[in-house]
Tab-separated table of C-alpha atoms in Angstrom:
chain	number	residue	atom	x	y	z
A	1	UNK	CA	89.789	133.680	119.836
A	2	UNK	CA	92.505	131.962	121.774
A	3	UNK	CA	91.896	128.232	121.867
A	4	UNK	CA	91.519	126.626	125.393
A	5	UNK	CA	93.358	123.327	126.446
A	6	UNK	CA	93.002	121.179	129.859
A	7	UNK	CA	96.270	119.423	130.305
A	8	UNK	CA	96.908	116.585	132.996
A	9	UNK	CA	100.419	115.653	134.148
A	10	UNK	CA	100.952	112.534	136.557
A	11	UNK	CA	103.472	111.205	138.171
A	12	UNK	CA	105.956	109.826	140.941
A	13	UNK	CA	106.838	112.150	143.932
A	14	UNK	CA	110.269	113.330	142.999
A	15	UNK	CA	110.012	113.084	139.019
A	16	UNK	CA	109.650	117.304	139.413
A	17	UNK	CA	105.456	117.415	138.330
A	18	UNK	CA	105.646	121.386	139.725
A	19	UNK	CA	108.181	122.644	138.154
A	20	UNK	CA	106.877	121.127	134.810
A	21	UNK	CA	103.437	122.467	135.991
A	22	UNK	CA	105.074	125.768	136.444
A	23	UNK	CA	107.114	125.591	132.918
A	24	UNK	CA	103.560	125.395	131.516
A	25	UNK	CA	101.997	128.028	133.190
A	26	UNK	CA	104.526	129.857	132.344
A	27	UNK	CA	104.192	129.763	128.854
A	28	UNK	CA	100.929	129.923	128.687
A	29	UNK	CA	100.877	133.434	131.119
A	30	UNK	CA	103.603	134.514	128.476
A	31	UNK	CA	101.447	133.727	125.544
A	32	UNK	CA	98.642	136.000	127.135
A	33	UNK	CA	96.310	132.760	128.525
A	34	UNK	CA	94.203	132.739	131.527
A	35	UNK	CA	95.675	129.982	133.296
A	36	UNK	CA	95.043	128.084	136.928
A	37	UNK	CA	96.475	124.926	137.512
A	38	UNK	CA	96.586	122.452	140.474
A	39	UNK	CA	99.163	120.296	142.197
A	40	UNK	CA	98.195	117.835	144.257
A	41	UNK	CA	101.662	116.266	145.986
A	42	UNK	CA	100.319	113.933	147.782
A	43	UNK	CA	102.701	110.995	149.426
A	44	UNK	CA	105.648	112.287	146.950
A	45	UNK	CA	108.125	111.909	149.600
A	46	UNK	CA	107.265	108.288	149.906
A	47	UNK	CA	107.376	107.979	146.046
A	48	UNK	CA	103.664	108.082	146.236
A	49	UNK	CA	101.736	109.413	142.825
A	50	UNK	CA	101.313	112.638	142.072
A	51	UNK	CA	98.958	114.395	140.199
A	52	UNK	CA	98.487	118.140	138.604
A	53	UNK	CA	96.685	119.851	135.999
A	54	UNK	CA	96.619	122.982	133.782
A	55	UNK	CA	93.585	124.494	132.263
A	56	UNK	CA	94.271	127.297	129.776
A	57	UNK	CA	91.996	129.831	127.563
A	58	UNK	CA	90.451	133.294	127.717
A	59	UNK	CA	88.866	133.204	130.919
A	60	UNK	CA	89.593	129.778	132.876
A	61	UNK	CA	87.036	129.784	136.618
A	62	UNK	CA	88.710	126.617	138.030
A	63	UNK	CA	91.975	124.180	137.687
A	64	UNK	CA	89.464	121.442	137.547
A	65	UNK	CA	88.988	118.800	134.659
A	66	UNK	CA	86.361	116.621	134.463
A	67	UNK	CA	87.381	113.152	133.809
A	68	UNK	CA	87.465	112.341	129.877
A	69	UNK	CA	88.058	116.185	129.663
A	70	UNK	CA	91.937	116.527	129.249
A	71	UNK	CA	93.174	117.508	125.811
A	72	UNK	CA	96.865	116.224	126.735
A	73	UNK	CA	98.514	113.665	130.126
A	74	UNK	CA	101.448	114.457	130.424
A	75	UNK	CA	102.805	111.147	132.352
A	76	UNK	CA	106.269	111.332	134.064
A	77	UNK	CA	106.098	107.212	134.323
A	78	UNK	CA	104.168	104.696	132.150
A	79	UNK	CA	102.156	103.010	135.355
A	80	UNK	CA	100.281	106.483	135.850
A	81	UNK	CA	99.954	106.843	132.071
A	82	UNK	CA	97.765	104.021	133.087
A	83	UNK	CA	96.326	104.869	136.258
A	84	UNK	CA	95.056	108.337	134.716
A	85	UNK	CA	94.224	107.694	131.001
A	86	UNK	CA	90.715	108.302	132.000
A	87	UNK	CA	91.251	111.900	132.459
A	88	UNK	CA	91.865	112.347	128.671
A	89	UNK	CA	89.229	113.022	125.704
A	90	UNK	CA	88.450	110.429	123.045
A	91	UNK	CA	90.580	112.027	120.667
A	92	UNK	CA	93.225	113.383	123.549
A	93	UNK	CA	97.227	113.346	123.330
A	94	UNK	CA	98.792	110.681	125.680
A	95	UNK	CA	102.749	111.452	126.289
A	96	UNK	CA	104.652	109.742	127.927
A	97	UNK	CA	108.602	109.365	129.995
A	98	UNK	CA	109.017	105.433	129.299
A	99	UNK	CA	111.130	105.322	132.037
A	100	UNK	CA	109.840	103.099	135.132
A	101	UNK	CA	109.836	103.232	138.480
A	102	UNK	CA	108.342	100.016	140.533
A	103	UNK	CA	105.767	101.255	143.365
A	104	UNK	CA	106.451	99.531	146.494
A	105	UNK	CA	104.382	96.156	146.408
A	106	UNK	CA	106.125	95.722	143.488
A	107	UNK	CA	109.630	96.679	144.792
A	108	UNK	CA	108.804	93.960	147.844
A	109	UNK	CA	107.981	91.308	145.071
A	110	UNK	CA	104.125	91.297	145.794
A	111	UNK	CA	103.360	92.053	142.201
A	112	UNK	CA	105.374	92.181	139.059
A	113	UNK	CA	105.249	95.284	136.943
A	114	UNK	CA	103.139	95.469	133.767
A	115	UNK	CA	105.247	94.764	130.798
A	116	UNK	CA	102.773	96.229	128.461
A	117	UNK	CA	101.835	99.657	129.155
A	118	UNK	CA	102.897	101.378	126.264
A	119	UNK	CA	101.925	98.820	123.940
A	120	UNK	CA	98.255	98.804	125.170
A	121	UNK	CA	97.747	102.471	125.384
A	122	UNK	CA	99.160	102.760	121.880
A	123	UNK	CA	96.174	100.830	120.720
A	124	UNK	CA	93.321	103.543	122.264
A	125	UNK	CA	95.630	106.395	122.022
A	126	UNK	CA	97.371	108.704	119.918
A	127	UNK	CA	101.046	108.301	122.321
A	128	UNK	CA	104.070	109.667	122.242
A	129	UNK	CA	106.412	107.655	124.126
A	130	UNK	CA	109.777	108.602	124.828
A	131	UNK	CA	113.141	107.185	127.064
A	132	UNK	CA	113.033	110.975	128.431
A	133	UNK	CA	115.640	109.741	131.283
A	134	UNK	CA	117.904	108.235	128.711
A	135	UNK	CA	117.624	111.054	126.584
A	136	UNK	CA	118.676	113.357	128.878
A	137	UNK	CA	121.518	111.709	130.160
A	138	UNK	CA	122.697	112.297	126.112
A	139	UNK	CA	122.696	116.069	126.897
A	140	UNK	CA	124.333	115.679	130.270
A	141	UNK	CA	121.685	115.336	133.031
A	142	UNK	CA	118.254	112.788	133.412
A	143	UNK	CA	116.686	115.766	135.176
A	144	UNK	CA	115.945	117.545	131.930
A	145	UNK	CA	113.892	114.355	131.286
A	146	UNK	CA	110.434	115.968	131.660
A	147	UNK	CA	111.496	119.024	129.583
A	148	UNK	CA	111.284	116.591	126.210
A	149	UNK	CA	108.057	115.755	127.354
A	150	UNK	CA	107.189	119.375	127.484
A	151	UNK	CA	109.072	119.721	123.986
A	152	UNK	CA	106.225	117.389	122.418
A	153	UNK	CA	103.556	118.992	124.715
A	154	UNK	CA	104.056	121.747	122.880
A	155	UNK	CA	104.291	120.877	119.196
A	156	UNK	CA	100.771	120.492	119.932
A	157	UNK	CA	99.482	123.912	121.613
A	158	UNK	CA	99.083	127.188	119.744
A	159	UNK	CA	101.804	128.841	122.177
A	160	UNK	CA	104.707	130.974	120.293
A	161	UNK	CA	108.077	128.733	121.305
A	162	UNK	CA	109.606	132.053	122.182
A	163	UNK	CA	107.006	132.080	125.071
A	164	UNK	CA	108.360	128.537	126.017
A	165	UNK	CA	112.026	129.403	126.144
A	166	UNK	CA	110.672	132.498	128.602
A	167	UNK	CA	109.056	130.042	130.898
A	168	UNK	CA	112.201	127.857	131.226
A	169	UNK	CA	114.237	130.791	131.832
A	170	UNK	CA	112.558	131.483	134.163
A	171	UNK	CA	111.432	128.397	136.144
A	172	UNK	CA	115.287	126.484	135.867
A	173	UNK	CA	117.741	127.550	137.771
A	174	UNK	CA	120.475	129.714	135.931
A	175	UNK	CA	123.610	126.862	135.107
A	176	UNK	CA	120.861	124.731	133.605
A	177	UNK	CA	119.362	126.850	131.513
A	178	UNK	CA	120.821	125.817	128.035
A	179	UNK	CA	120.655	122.221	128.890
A	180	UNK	CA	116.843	122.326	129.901
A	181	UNK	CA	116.163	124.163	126.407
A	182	UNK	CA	117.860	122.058	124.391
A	183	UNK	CA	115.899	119.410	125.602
A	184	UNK	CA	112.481	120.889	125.227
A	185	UNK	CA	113.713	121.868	121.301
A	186	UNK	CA	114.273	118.059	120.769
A	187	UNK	CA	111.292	117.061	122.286
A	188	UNK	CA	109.740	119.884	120.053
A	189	UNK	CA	111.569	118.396	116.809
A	190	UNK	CA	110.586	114.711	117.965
A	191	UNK	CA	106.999	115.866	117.159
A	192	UNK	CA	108.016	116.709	113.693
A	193	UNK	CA	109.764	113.461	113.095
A	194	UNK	CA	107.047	111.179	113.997
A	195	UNK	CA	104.405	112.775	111.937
């Protein structure tokens, strides 16, 4: 019996939530799942948050998780790590792109931006942080930043990685192949290392 998983992913408009959505699909369709998934764009040209979500099994009826019901979040920037660690289960996976990016009443100097995020959720959460912008930039490019977070994602989910290297195949396009898998095998092996 194939073992289901609800995964949320949230974000900034821009950070590229579909096309990790997609990656994971993807893999999951690959690895014989029943997926549906959601994407819900919102203001993202404005920078506004952005929200998806992945439910995977047998036989999956709706995109839909119930809040507390998320096995994984995914979050592309530690403020909506924040804003949506209510979607996850008690004993849910929190990972997260470190990297911030200042909503606008804190870009006009209304309000200052928490200094603490990671810290905090590390205390209710089993997290996986990671400088996924910086990291990238190693390898060449920060837009393979979410493909670490993937990388960890799926050190966790009982999908062949064969079936992952598929999906980015076929979701990147074809000059960025190579650099978009090497980061999702280091995000893989980062898994490993902090066991």
């Amino acid at each position: 019996m194939m073992k289901a998983y609800n995964i949320m992913l949230a974000g900034v408009g821009g950070q590229g939530l579909v096309l990790t959505t997609s990656i994971i699909c993807s893999a999951a369709f690959y690895a014989g799942y029943d997926v549906k998934s959601n994407d819900i764009i919102g203001l993202s040209q404005r920078g506004g948050k952005v929200w998806g979500s992945v439910r995977l099994g047998e036989k999956i009826y709706s995109p839909n998780i119930p809040p507390g019901d998320a096995d994984f979040l995914v979050a592309l920037e530690p403020l909506e790590a924040d804003r949506w660690k209510g979607s996850l289960k008690k004993e849910g996976i929190l990972i997260v792109n470190t990297g911030e990016i200042a909503p606008a009443h804190v870009a006009a100097e209304k309000a200052e931006y928490p200094a603490d995020i990671i810290e905090r959720l590390s205390t209710s959460y089993r997290l996986y942080a990671i400088d996924a912008a910086s990291e990238g930039k190693k390898l060449g490019s920060a837009k393979v930043a979410n493909l670490f977070l993937i990388g960890v994602l799926a050190n966790h989910m009982e999908i062949p990685i064969e079936a992952w290297h598929a999906a980015i195949r076929e979701n990147v396009p074809a000059g960025f192949i190579d650099m978009n898998i090497r980061a999702f095998d280091i995000g893989y092996e980062m898994h490993d290392q902090r066991e």
